[in-house]
Amino acid sequence: CAQFNSLAEVKLLQKLLMKSDEMPDIIVFLDGANDAEYLCRFGAVDSHFRYEELKGIVESRGPLKPLSAYFAASYLRMFLLKSRELLVPVDEKFAAEYAEKLEERYDYVYGRAAPQGAEFMVFWQPTSWTEKAPENADVAGQEGLASNQMVSATFKESLRLCCRAVAEKLKEKVYFNNLVDLLSARKEPCYLPDGVNLNDRGMQALATAMADSIISQAGASEDTDDED
């Protein structure tokens, strides 16, 4: 789902496993953009899509509960939250707390999957906002990313800080695959003008990298089983 982040993925996985008697052979999460954006927008490590709306409904009390819930779901509240992500920076301590929360989620899934012989892999997706500077400076212009200059430098740096914290925290995890700089050496356009979503060429490059990692991990697991 386009609006999912790691928290929603874990919840969906729990639901699917409760409905099935069989564990899948492999569980794959593709995360990054939504996780970092929701953190910047809502300022909460457990944030997710429509976080404020649901929080307003659950936490509203007293005679003003309908009004409070209405405000939480209003366009004004959405505007204020959007302004927050553009103007209020994420600091290193908060980014580190978020990375720890991600580690807890991913470790939970890994701990659930591994004993039953299932592979678990996390891919941290590439975006133009978090990658290192492209080797070919003309590519960004061809992709139309110049129109993205309206996105604040504060927001972009917050996204980069989140990605660095996650990469540092999870770098030793067998399930973690950092693809942030996958496309930085591209010679042709791979991003759509929003700088996050990929065109067909970018999607092919991402799919190939993920497939190679999945095949490699599966092969390593088979070798370990044979040794046992």
Coordinates of C-alpha atoms in Angstrom, one line a residue:
C1 CA 0.0 0.0 0.0
A2 CA 1.4 3.4 -0.9
Q3 CA 0.6 4.9 2.5
F4 CA 2.1 2.0 4.6
N5 CA 5.2 2.4 6.8
S6 CA 6.9 -0.3 8.9
L7 CA 4.4 -0.1 11.7
A8 CA 1.5 -0.7 9.4
E9 CA 3.4 -3.5 7.7
V10 CA 4.0 -5.3 11.0
K11 CA 0.3 -5.0 11.9
L12 CA -0.8 -6.3 8.5
L13 CA 1.7 -9.2 8.8
Q14 CA 0.3 -10.2 12.2
K15 CA -3.2 -10.2 10.8
L16 CA -2.3 -12.4 7.8
L17 CA -0.4 -14.9 10.0
M18 CA -3.3 -15.2 12.3
K19 CA -5.5 -16.2 9.3
S20 CA -3.0 -18.7 8.0
D21 CA -1.6 -22.0 9.3
E22 CA 1.5 -21.7 7.1
M23 CA 4.5 -19.3 7.4
P24 CA 5.5 -17.7 4.0
D25 CA 8.9 -18.7 2.6
I26 CA 10.1 -15.0 2.6
I27 CA 8.8 -11.8 4.1
V28 CA 10.0 -8.6 2.4
F29 CA 9.6 -5.0 3.6
L30 CA 10.4 -2.0 1.4
D31 CA 10.6 1.0 3.7
G32 CA 12.1 4.4 4.0
A33 CA 10.2 7.4 2.5
N34 CA 6.9 6.9 4.4
D35 CA 8.7 6.1 7.7
A36 CA 10.9 9.2 7.6
E37 CA 8.1 11.5 6.4
Y38 CA 5.6 10.4 9.0
L39 CA 8.2 10.9 11.7
C40 CA 8.9 14.5 10.5
R41 CA 5.2 15.3 10.1
F42 CA 3.8 13.9 13.4
G43 CA 6.8 14.0 15.6
A44 CA 6.1 10.6 17.1
V45 CA 8.1 7.4 16.8
D46 CA 4.9 5.3 16.5
S47 CA 3.4 7.5 13.8
H48 CA 1.6 6.1 10.7
F49 CA -0.8 7.2 8.0
R50 CA -3.7 9.3 9.4
Y51 CA -2.0 9.1 12.8
E52 CA -3.4 12.4 14.1
E53 CA -7.0 11.7 12.9
L54 CA -7.1 8.3 14.7
K55 CA -5.3 9.8 17.8
G56 CA -7.9 12.6 17.9
I57 CA -10.8 10.1 17.8
V58 CA -9.3 7.8 20.5
E59 CA -8.0 10.4 22.9
S60 CA -10.9 13.0 22.7
R61 CA -12.9 13.3 26.0
G62 CA -15.8 15.2 27.4
P63 CA -18.5 17.3 25.7
L64 CA -16.0 18.7 23.2
K65 CA -15.1 15.2 21.9
P66 CA -16.8 15.6 18.5
L67 CA -15.2 19.1 18.0
S68 CA -11.8 17.8 18.9
A69 CA -12.1 14.8 16.6
Y70 CA -13.3 17.1 13.8
F71 CA -10.3 19.4 14.2
A72 CA -7.9 16.4 14.2
A73 CA -9.2 15.4 10.8
S74 CA -9.6 18.9 9.4
Y75 CA -7.7 20.4 6.5
L76 CA -6.4 23.1 8.9
R77 CA -4.8 20.4 11.1
M78 CA -3.3 18.8 8.0
F79 CA -1.9 22.1 6.9
L80 CA -0.3 22.7 10.3
L81 CA 1.3 19.2 10.3
K82 CA 2.6 19.7 6.8
S83 CA 4.1 23.0 7.9
R84 CA 5.7 21.2 10.8
E85 CA 7.5 18.7 8.6
L86 CA 8.8 21.5 6.4
L87 CA 9.9 23.9 9.1
V88 CA 10.7 21.9 12.3
P89 CA 14.0 19.9 12.1
V90 CA 14.4 16.4 13.5
D91 CA 17.4 16.3 15.9
E92 CA 19.9 13.4 16.2
K93 CA 18.5 12.2 19.5
F94 CA 15.0 11.9 18.1
A95 CA 16.2 10.2 15.0
A96 CA 18.2 7.7 17.1
E97 CA 15.1 6.9 19.2
Y98 CA 13.2 6.2 16.0
A99 CA 16.0 3.9 14.7
E100 CA 15.7 2.0 18.0
K101 CA 11.9 1.7 17.5
L102 CA 12.5 0.4 14.0
E103 CA 15.0 -2.1 15.3
E104 CA 12.4 -3.4 17.7
R105 CA 9.8 -3.9 15.0
Y106 CA 12.2 -5.6 12.6
D107 CA 13.7 -7.8 15.3
Y108 CA 10.2 -8.9 16.2
V109 CA 9.4 -10.0 12.7
Y110 CA 12.8 -11.7 12.3
G111 CA 12.3 -13.5 15.6
R112 CA 8.9 -14.6 14.5
A113 CA 10.1 -15.8 11.0
A114 CA 13.5 -17.4 11.6
P115 CA 12.5 -20.2 13.9
Q116 CA 9.9 -21.4 11.4
G117 CA 12.4 -21.3 8.5
A118 CA 11.1 -18.1 6.8
E119 CA 13.5 -15.5 5.4
F120 CA 12.9 -11.8 6.5
M121 CA 14.5 -9.0 4.5
V122 CA 14.2 -5.2 4.8
F123 CA 15.1 -2.9 1.9
W124 CA 15.6 0.8 2.7
Q125 CA 14.5 2.5 -0.5
P126 CA 16.3 5.1 -2.6
T127 CA 15.0 8.6 -2.9
S128 CA 16.5 11.7 -4.5
W129 CA 16.3 13.6 -1.3
T130 CA 18.4 11.1 0.8
E131 CA 20.9 9.8 -1.7
K132 CA 24.4 11.2 -2.1
A133 CA 24.8 13.7 -5.0
P134 CA 24.2 12.0 -8.4
E135 CA 27.4 11.4 -10.3
N136 CA 25.7 12.9 -13.4
A137 CA 24.5 16.4 -12.5
D138 CA 22.4 16.6 -15.7
V139 CA 20.2 13.7 -14.7
A140 CA 18.3 15.7 -12.0
G141 CA 17.4 18.3 -14.5
Q142 CA 16.1 15.7 -16.9
E143 CA 14.0 14.2 -14.1
G144 CA 12.4 17.5 -13.5
L145 CA 13.6 17.6 -9.9
A146 CA 14.2 21.3 -10.2
S147 CA 10.5 21.7 -9.5
N148 CA 11.1 20.1 -6.1
Q149 CA 13.0 23.2 -4.9
M150 CA 9.9 24.2 -3.0
V151 CA 10.5 21.4 -0.6
S152 CA 12.4 23.0 2.3
A153 CA 16.0 22.3 3.1
T154 CA 15.0 21.6 6.7
F155 CA 12.7 18.8 5.6
K156 CA 15.3 17.2 3.3
E157 CA 17.9 17.3 6.0
S158 CA 15.5 15.7 8.5
L159 CA 14.9 12.9 6.0
R160 CA 18.7 12.4 5.5
L161 CA 19.2 12.4 9.3
C162 CA 16.6 9.7 9.8
C163 CA 18.1 7.6 7.0
R164 CA 21.6 7.9 8.5
A165 CA 20.3 6.9 11.9
V166 CA 18.5 3.9 10.6
A167 CA 21.5 2.8 8.5
E168 CA 23.9 3.1 11.4
K169 CA 21.6 1.3 13.8
L170 CA 20.7 -1.6 11.5
K171 CA 24.0 -2.0 9.5
E172 CA 24.9 -5.3 11.3
K173 CA 21.5 -6.8 10.9
V174 CA 21.4 -9.8 8.6
Y175 CA 17.9 -8.7 7.3
F176 CA 18.8 -5.1 6.5
N177 CA 19.7 -4.0 3.0
N178 CA 20.4 -0.3 2.5
L179 CA 19.6 0.8 -1.1
V180 CA 19.6 4.6 -0.4
D181 CA 22.4 5.2 -2.9
L182 CA 21.3 2.6 -5.4
L183 CA 20.6 5.1 -8.1
S184 CA 23.1 7.8 -7.4
A185 CA 25.3 6.6 -10.3
R186 CA 22.4 6.6 -12.8
K187 CA 23.2 7.9 -16.3
E188 CA 19.5 8.2 -17.3
P189 CA 16.4 9.6 -15.4
C190 CA 15.1 7.1 -12.8
Y191 CA 12.9 9.3 -10.6
L192 CA 9.6 11.0 -11.2
P193 CA 9.5 14.8 -10.5
D194 CA 8.5 14.2 -6.9
G195 CA 11.9 12.7 -6.2
V196 CA 10.5 9.7 -4.4
N197 CA 8.5 7.6 -6.9
L198 CA 10.4 5.8 -9.7
N199 CA 9.8 5.6 -13.4
D200 CA 10.0 2.3 -15.2
R201 CA 13.8 2.4 -15.4
G202 CA 14.1 3.2 -11.7
M203 CA 11.7 0.5 -10.8
Q204 CA 13.5 -2.1 -12.9
A205 CA 16.8 -1.1 -11.2
L206 CA 15.2 -1.4 -7.7
A207 CA 13.6 -4.7 -8.5
T208 CA 16.8 -6.2 -9.9
A209 CA 18.8 -5.1 -6.8
M210 CA 16.1 -6.6 -4.5
A211 CA 15.9 -9.8 -6.5
D212 CA 19.7 -10.3 -6.4
S213 CA 19.7 -9.8 -2.6
I214 CA 16.8 -12.2 -2.1
I215 CA 18.4 -14.9 -4.3
S216 CA 21.8 -14.4 -2.5
Q217 CA 20.2 -14.6 0.9
A218 CA 18.2 -17.7 0.0
G219 CA 21.3 -19.4 -1.4
A220 CA 23.3 -18.6 1.8
S221 CA 20.4 -20.1 3.9
E222 CA 20.4 -23.3 1.8
D223 CA 24.2 -23.7 2.3
T224 CA 23.7 -23.3 6.1
D225 CA 21.0 -25.9 6.1
D226 CA 23.2 -28.3 4.1
E227 CA 26.0 -27.9 6.6
D228 CA 23.6 -28.7 9.5

